[in-house]
Short mmCIF file of C-alpha atoms in Angstrom, two decimals:
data_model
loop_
_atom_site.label_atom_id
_atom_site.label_comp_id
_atom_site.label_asym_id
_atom_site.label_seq_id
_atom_site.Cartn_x
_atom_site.Cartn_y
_atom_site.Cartn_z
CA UNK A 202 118.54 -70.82 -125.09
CA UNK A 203 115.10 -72.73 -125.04
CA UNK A 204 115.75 -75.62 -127.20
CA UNK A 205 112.20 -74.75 -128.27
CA UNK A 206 113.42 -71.61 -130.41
CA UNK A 207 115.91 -73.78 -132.24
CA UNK A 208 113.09 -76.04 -133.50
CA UNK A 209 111.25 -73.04 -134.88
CA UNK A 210 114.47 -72.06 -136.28
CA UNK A 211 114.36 -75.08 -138.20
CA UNK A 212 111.33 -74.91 -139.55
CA UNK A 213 112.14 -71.16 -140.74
CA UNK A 214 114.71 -72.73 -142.51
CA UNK A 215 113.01 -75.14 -144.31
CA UNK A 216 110.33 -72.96 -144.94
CA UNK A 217 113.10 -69.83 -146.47
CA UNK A 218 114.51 -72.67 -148.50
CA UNK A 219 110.80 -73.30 -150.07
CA UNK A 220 110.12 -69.53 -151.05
CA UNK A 221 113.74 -69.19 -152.49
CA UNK A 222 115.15 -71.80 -153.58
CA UNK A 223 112.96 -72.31 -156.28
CA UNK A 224 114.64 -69.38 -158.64
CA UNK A 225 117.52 -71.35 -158.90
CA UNK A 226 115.79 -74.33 -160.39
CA UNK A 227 113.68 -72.44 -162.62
CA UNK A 228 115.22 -73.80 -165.95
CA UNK A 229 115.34 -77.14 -164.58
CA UNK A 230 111.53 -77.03 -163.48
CA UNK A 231 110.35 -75.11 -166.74
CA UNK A 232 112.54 -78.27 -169.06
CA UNK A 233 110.79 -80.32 -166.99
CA UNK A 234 107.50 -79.62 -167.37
CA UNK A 235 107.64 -78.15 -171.12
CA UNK A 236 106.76 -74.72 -170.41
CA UNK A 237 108.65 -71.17 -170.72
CA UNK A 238 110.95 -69.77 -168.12
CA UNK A 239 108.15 -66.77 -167.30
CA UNK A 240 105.48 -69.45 -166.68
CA UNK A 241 107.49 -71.23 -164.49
CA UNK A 242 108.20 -67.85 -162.85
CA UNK A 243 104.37 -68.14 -161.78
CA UNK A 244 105.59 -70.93 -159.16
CA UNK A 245 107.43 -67.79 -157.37
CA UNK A 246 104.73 -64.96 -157.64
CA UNK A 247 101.75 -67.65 -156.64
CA UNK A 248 103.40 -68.72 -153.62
CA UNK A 249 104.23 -65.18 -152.86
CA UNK A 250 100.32 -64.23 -152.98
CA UNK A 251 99.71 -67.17 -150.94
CA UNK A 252 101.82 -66.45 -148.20
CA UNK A 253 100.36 -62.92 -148.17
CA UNK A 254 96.41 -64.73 -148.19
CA UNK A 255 97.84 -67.23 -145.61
CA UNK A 256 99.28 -64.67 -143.50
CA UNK A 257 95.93 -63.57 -143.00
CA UNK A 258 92.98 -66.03 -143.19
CA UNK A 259 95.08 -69.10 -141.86
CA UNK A 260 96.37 -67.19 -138.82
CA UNK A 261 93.01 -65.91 -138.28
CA UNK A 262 92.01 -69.49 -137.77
CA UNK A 263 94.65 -70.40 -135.48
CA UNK A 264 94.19 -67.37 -133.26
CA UNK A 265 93.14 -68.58 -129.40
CA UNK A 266 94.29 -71.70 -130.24
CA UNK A 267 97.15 -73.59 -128.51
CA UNK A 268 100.55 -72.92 -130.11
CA UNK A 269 102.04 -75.68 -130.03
CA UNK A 270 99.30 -77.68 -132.08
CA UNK A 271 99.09 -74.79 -134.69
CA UNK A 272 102.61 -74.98 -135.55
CA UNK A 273 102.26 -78.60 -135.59
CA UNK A 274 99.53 -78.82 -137.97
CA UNK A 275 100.89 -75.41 -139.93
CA UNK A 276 104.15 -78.06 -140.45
CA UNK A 277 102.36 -80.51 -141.82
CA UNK A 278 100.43 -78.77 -144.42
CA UNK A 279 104.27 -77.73 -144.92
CA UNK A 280 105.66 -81.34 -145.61
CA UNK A 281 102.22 -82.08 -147.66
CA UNK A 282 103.17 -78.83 -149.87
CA UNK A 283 106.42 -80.03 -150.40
CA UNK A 284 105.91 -83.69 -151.21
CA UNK A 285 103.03 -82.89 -153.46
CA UNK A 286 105.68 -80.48 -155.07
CA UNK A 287 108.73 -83.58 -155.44
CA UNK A 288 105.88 -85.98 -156.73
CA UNK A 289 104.21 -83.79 -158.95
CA UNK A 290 103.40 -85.25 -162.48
CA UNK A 291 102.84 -82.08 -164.18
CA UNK A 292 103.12 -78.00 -163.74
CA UNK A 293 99.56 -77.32 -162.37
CA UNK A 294 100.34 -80.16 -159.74
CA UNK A 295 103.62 -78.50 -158.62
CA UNK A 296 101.52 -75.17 -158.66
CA UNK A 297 99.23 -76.75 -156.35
CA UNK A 298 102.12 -77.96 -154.00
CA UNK A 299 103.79 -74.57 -154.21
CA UNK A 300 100.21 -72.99 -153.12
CA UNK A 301 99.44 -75.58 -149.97
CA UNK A 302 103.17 -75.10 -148.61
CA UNK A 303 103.01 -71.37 -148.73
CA UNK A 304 99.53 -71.09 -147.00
CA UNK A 305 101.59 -72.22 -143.56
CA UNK A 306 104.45 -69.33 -144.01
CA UNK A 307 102.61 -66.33 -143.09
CA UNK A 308 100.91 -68.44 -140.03
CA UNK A 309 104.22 -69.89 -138.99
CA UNK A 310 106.16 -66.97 -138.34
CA UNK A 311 103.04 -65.30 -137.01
CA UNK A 312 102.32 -67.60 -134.04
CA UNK A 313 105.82 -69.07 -134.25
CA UNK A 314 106.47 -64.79 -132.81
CA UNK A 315 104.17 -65.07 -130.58
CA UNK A 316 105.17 -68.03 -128.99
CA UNK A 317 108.97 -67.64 -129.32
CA UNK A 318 108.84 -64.09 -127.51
CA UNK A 319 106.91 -65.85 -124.63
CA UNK A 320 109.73 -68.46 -123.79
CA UNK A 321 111.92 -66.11 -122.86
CA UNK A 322 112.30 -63.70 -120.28
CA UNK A 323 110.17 -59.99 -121.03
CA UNK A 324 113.81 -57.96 -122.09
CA UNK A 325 114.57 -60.58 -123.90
CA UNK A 326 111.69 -60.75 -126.64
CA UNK A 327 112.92 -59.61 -129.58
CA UNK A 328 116.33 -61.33 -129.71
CA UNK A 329 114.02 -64.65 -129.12
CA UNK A 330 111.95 -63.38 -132.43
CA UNK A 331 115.52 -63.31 -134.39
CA UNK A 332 116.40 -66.57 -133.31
CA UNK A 333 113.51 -67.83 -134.83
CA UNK A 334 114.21 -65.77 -138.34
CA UNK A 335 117.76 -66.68 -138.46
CA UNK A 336 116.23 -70.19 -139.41
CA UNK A 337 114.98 -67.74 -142.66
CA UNK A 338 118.35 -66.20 -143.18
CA UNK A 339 120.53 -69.12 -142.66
CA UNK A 340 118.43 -70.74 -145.77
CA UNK A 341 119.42 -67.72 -147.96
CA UNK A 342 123.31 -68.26 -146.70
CA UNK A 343 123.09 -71.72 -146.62
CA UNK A 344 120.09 -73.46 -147.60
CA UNK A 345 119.62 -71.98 -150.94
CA UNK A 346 122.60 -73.10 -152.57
CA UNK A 347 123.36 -76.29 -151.28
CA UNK A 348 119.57 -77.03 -152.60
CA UNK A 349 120.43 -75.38 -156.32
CA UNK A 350 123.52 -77.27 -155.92
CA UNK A 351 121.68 -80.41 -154.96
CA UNK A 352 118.56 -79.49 -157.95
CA UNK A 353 121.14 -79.44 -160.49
CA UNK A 354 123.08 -82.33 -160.40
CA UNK A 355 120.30 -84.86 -158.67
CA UNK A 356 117.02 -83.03 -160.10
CA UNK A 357 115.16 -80.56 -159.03
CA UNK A 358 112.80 -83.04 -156.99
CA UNK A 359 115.28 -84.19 -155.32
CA UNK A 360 115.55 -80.65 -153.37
CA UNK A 361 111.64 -81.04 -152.81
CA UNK A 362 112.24 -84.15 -150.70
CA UNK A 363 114.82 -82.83 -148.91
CA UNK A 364 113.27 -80.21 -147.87
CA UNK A 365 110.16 -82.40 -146.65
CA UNK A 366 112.70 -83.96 -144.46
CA UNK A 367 113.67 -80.88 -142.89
CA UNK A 368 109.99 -80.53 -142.00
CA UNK A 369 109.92 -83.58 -141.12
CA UNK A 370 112.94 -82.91 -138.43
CA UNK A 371 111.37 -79.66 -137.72
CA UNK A 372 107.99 -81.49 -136.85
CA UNK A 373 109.43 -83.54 -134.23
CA UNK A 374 111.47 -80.97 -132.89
CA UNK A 375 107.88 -78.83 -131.96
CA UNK A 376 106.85 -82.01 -130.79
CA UNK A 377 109.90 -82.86 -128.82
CA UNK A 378 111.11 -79.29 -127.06
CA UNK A 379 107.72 -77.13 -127.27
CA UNK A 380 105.77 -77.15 -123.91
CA UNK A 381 102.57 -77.20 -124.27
CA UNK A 382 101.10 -73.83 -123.53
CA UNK A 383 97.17 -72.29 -123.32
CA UNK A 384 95.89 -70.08 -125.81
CA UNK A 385 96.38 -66.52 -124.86
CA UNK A 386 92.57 -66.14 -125.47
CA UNK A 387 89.47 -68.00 -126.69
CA UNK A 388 89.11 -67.91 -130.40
CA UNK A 389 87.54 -64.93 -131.45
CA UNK A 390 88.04 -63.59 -134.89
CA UNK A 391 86.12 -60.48 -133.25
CA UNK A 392 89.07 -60.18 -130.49
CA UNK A 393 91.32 -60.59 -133.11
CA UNK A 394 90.23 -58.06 -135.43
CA UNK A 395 89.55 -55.71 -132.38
CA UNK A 396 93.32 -55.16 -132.49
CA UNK A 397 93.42 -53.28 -135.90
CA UNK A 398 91.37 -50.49 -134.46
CA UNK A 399 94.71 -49.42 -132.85
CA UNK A 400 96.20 -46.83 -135.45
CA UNK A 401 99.83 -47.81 -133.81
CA UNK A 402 99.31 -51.46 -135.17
CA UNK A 403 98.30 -50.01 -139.15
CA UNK A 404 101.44 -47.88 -138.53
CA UNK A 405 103.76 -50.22 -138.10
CA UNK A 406 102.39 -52.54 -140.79
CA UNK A 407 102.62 -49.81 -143.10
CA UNK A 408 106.26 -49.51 -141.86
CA UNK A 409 107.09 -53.25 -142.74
CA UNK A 410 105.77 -52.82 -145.91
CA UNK A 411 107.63 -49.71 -147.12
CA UNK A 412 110.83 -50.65 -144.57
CA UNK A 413 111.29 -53.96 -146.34
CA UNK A 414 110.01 -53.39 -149.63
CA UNK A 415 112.82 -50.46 -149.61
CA UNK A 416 115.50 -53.49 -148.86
CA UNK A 417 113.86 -56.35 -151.57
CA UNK A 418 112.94 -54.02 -154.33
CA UNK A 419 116.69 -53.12 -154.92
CA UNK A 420 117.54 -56.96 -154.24
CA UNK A 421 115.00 -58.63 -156.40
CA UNK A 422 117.11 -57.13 -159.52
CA UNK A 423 120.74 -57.39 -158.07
CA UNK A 424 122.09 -60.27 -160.20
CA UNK A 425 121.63 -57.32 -163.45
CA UNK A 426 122.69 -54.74 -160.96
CA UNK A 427 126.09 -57.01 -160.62
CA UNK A 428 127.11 -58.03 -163.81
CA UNK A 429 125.30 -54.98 -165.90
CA UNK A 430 126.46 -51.85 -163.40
CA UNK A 431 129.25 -53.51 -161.26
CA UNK A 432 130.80 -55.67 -164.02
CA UNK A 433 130.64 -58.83 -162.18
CA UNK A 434 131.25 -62.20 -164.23
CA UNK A 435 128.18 -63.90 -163.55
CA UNK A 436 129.89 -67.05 -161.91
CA UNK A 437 130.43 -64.30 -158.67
CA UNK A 438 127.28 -63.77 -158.34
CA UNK A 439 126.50 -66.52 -156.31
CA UNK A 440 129.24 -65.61 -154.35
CA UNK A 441 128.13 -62.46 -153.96
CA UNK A 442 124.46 -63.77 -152.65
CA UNK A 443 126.63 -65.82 -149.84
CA UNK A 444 128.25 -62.17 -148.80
CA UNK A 445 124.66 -60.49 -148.64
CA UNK A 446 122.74 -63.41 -146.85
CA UNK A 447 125.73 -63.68 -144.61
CA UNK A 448 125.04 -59.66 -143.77
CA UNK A 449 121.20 -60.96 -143.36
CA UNK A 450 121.99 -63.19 -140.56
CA UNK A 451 123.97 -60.74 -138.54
CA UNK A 452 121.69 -58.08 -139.32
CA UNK A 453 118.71 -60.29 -137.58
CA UNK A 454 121.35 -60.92 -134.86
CA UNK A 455 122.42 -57.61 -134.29
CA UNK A 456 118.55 -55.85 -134.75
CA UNK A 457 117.15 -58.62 -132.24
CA UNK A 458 119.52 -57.30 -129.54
CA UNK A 459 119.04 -53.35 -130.49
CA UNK A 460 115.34 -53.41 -130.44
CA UNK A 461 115.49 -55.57 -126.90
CA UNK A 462 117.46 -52.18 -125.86
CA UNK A 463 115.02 -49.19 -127.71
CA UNK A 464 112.80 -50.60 -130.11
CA UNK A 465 111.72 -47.11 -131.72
CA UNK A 466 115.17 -45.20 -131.49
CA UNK A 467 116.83 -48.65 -132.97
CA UNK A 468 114.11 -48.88 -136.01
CA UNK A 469 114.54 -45.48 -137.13
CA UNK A 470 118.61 -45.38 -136.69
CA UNK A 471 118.35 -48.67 -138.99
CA UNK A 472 115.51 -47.27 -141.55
CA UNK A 473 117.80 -44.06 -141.99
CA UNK A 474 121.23 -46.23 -142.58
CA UNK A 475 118.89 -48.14 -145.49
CA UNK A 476 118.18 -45.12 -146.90
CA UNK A 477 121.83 -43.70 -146.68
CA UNK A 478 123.04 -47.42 -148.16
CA UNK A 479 120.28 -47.71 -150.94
CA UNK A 480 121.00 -43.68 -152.36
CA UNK A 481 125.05 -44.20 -151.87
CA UNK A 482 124.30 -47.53 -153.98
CA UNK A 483 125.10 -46.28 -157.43
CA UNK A 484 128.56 -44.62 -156.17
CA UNK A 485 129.50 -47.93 -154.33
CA UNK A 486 128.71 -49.92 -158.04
CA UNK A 487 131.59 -47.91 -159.52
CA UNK A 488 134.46 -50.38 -158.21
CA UNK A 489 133.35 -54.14 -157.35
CA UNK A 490 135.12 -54.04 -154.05
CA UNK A 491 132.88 -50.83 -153.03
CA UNK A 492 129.63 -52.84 -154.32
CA UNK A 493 130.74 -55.81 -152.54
CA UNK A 494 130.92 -53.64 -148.94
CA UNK A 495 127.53 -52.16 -149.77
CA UNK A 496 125.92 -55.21 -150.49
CA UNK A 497 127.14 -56.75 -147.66
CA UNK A 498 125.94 -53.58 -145.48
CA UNK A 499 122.45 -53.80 -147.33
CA UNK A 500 121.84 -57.38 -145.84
CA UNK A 501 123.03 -56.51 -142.41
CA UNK A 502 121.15 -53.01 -142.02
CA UNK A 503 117.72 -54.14 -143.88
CA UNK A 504 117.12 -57.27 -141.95
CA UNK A 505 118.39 -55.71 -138.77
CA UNK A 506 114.69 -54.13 -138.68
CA UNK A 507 112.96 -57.16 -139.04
CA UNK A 508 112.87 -58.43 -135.35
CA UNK A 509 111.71 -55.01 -134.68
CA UNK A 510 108.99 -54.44 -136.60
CA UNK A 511 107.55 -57.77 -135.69
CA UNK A 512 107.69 -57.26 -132.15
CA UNK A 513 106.48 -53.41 -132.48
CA UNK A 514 103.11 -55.09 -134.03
CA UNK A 515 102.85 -57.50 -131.28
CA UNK A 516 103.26 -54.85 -128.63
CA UNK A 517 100.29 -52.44 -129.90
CA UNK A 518 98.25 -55.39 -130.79
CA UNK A 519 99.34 -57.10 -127.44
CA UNK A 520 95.59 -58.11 -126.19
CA UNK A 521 94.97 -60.37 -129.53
CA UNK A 522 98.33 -60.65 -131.18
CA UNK A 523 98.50 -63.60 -132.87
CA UNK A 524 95.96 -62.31 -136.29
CA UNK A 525 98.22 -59.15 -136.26
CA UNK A 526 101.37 -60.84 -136.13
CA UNK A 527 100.41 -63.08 -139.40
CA UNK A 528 99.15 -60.13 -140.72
CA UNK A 529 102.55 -58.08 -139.99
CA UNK A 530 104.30 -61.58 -141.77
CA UNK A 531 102.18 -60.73 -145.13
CA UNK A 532 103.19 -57.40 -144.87
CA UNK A 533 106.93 -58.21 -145.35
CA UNK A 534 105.91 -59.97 -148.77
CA UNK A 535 103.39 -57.65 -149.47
CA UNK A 536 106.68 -54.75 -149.42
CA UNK A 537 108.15 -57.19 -151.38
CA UNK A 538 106.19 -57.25 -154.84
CA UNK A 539 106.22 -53.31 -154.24
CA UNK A 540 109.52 -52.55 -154.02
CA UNK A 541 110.14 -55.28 -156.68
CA UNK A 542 107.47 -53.81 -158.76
CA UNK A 543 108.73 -50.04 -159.02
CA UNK A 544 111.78 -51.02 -159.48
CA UNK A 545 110.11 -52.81 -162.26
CA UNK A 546 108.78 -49.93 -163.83
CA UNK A 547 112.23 -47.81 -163.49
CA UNK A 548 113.95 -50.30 -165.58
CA UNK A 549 111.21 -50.30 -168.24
CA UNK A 550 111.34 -46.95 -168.48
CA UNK A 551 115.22 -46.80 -168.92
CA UNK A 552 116.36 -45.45 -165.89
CA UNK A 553 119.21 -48.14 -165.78
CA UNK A 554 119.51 -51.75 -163.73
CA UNK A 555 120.73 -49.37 -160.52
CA UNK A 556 117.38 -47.54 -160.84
CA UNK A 557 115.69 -50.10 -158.53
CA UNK A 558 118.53 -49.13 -155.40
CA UNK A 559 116.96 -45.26 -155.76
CA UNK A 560 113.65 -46.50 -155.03
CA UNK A 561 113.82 -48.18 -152.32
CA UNK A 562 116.01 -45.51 -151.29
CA UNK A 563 112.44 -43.40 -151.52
CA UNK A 564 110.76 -46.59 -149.82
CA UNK A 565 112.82 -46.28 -146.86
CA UNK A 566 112.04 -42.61 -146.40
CA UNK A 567 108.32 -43.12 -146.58
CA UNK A 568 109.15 -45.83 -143.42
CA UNK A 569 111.01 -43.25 -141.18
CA UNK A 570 108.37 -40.57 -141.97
CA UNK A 571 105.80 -43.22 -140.96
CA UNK A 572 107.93 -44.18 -137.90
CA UNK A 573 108.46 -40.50 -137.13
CA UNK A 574 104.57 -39.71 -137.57
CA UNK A 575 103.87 -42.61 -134.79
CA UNK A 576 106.49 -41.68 -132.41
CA UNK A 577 104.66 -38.02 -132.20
CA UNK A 578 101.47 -39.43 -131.91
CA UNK A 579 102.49 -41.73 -129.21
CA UNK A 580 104.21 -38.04 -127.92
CA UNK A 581 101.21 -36.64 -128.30
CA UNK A 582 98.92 -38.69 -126.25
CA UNK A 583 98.74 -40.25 -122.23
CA UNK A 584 100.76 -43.25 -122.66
CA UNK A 585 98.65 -45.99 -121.13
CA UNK A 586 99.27 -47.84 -118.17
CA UNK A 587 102.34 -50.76 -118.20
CA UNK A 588 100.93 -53.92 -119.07
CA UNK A 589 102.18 -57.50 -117.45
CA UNK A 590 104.69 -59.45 -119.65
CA UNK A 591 104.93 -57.14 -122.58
CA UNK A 592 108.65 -56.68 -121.48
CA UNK A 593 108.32 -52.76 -122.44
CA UNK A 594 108.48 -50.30 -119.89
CA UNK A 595 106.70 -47.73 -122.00
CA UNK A 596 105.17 -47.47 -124.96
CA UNK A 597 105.82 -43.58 -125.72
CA UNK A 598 109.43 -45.02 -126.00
CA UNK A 599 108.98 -48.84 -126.82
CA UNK A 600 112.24 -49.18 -124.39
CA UNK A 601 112.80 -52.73 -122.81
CA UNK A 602 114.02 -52.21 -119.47
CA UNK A 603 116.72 -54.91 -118.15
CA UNK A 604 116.04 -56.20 -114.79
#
């Protein structure tokens, strides 16, 4: 393994542990700063709407240029978010921080893709792509509660500096085991943009969105699902979070290594298991043991896809991927305020804490019909020619062929 993909992995991590770990230090941050618990929320949603803005117009920046010195830079805005956050006098400070660290996020696991797909061997793509998540999933196993644990009982700044050292770490680890490589192109927004007049690329987008949102709609309200439905005490449910980031990580383990065998047949097999998990959700809440076993099964099967539909976006947009790829990185958080949001509205409207599993049940089945719609157009038409280095043998499949 390139010792390069473990130093993206770290920086995944610390940046996971940014997003996250915040909604465990909520109360802390809110006493802190003498405002309410929902305006303190704020620090969550902003940072979620700037990852979704960075994803975009910061990666669109970086495209053509070298790698390397992106990710470099895109870590140091990181560690400048993050120590702006620990020294922060007051809330609109710390909103500030919250803002400059999430601008890198999108960008990061955009060109971090890019890159980490082209240090490895062409069949062996998207498991390189899943290394460089599990740094994102080992913070939800991991990360998140050693830094709630760490918020609590030292403050919640003291989480904030530790997680500028881990960009710190992660820094000299790009520095130390990246090579330096050319940009795949001069920097063209044009180029760039050039690739979202391919319908395949807006498909698959429109698959992350609806895939994902399917998976984080029903887990943005799972703490009430737990101790409302399930009957949970809530001192389990952190427990409970370990069991489903745990599934998480060998969900982007496992999908990595199906989509490097049959990207399409492997995405659609793992959108129609969400679906069967998410509508089977409300049976498996009727013992704990059952809801344990799903929730477990929901981490594994949702992030499974992930690898997948990152790499599908950078194989149809495989002449200027790196804007697409950022793009594809604000579409996972743009699925997530969805899902999170109808699920919203079904508990407002009384349908009960397990409404939220039903729709992203419903999410999930507008990604296969998606998926299904751009397999038959790819059916439909002349494939195109094989293309050097894309490590698929055809894109009517999307099957990686071992050598």
């Amino acid at each position: 393994m390139p010792l390069g993909l473990i130093a993206l992995a770290a920086g995944g991590f610390g940046i996971g542990l940014t997003e996250f770990v915040i909604l465990g230090l909520l109360p802390e941050v809110a006493t802190d700063f003498n405002v309410s618990i929902p305006v303190a929320g704020y620090l969550v949603s902003v940072y979620a709407l700037s990852v979704a803005f960075g994803g975009i117009f910061v990666t669109a920046v970086a495209a053509g240029r070298n790698p390397k010195n992106t990710l470099a830079w895109l870590m140091v805005l990181f560690i400048a978010g993050n120590l702006i956050s620990a020294l922060s006098p007051d809330y609109t400070v710390m909103l500030i921080g919250r803002i400059v660290a999430a601008l890198c996020h999108g960008a990061f696991f955009g060109v971090g893709a890019v890159l980490a797909a082209n240090l490895v061997e062409p069949h062996r793509k998207a498991a390189a792509v899943s290394i460089m998540f599990a740094g994102l999933t080992t913070a939800n196993v991991l990360g998140v509660p050693f830094g709630t644990f760490l918020g609590q009982n030292f403050g919640w700044r003291s989480t904030f500096w530790a997680i500028t050292g881990i960009g710190i770490i992660a820094l000299i680890g790009i520095f130390a085991f990246i090579k330096t490589q050319p940009a795949n192109q001069p920097a063209n927004l044009r180029l760039e943009l050039k690739a979202f007049t391919n319908v395949q690329v807006w498909l698959s987008i429109l698959v992350t969105v609806f895939g994902f949102g399917a998976m984080f709609g029903a887990f943005t309200y799972i703490a009430p699902i737990l101790t409302q439905v399930a009957g949970f005490p809530e001192i389990a449910v952190p427990w409970m979070l370990v069991l489903f980031g745990a599934g998480l990580f060998a969900g982007n383990i496992f999908g990595g290594r199906a989509a490097d065998r049959n990207l399409d047949k492997s995405l659609l097999m793992l959108l129609c298991a969400l679906a069967v998990i998410l509508f089977s959700f409300t049976v498996a809440l009727e013992t704990q043991w059952t809801a344990a076993i799903a929730l477990f099964l929901l981490g594994v099967v949702g992030f499974a896809a992930v690898p997948g539909m990152q790499v599908r976006v950078l194989h149809f947009a495989q002449e200027a991927p790196t804007l697409a790829s950022g793009v594809n990185i604000s579409a996972f958080n743009i699925g997530n305020a969805v899902g999170a949001h109808l699920g919203g509205i079904t508990i407002t409207a009384g349908l009960g804490y397990a409404s939220p599993t039903w729709v992203g049940g419903c999410l999930s089945i507008t990604a296969i019909l998606l998926m299904l719609f751009s397999i038959q157009r790819l059916k439909s038409r002349r494939p195109p020619r094989n293309l050097v280095g894309t490590g698929f043998s055809g894109p009517d499949h999307l099957r990686v062929t071992h050598h």
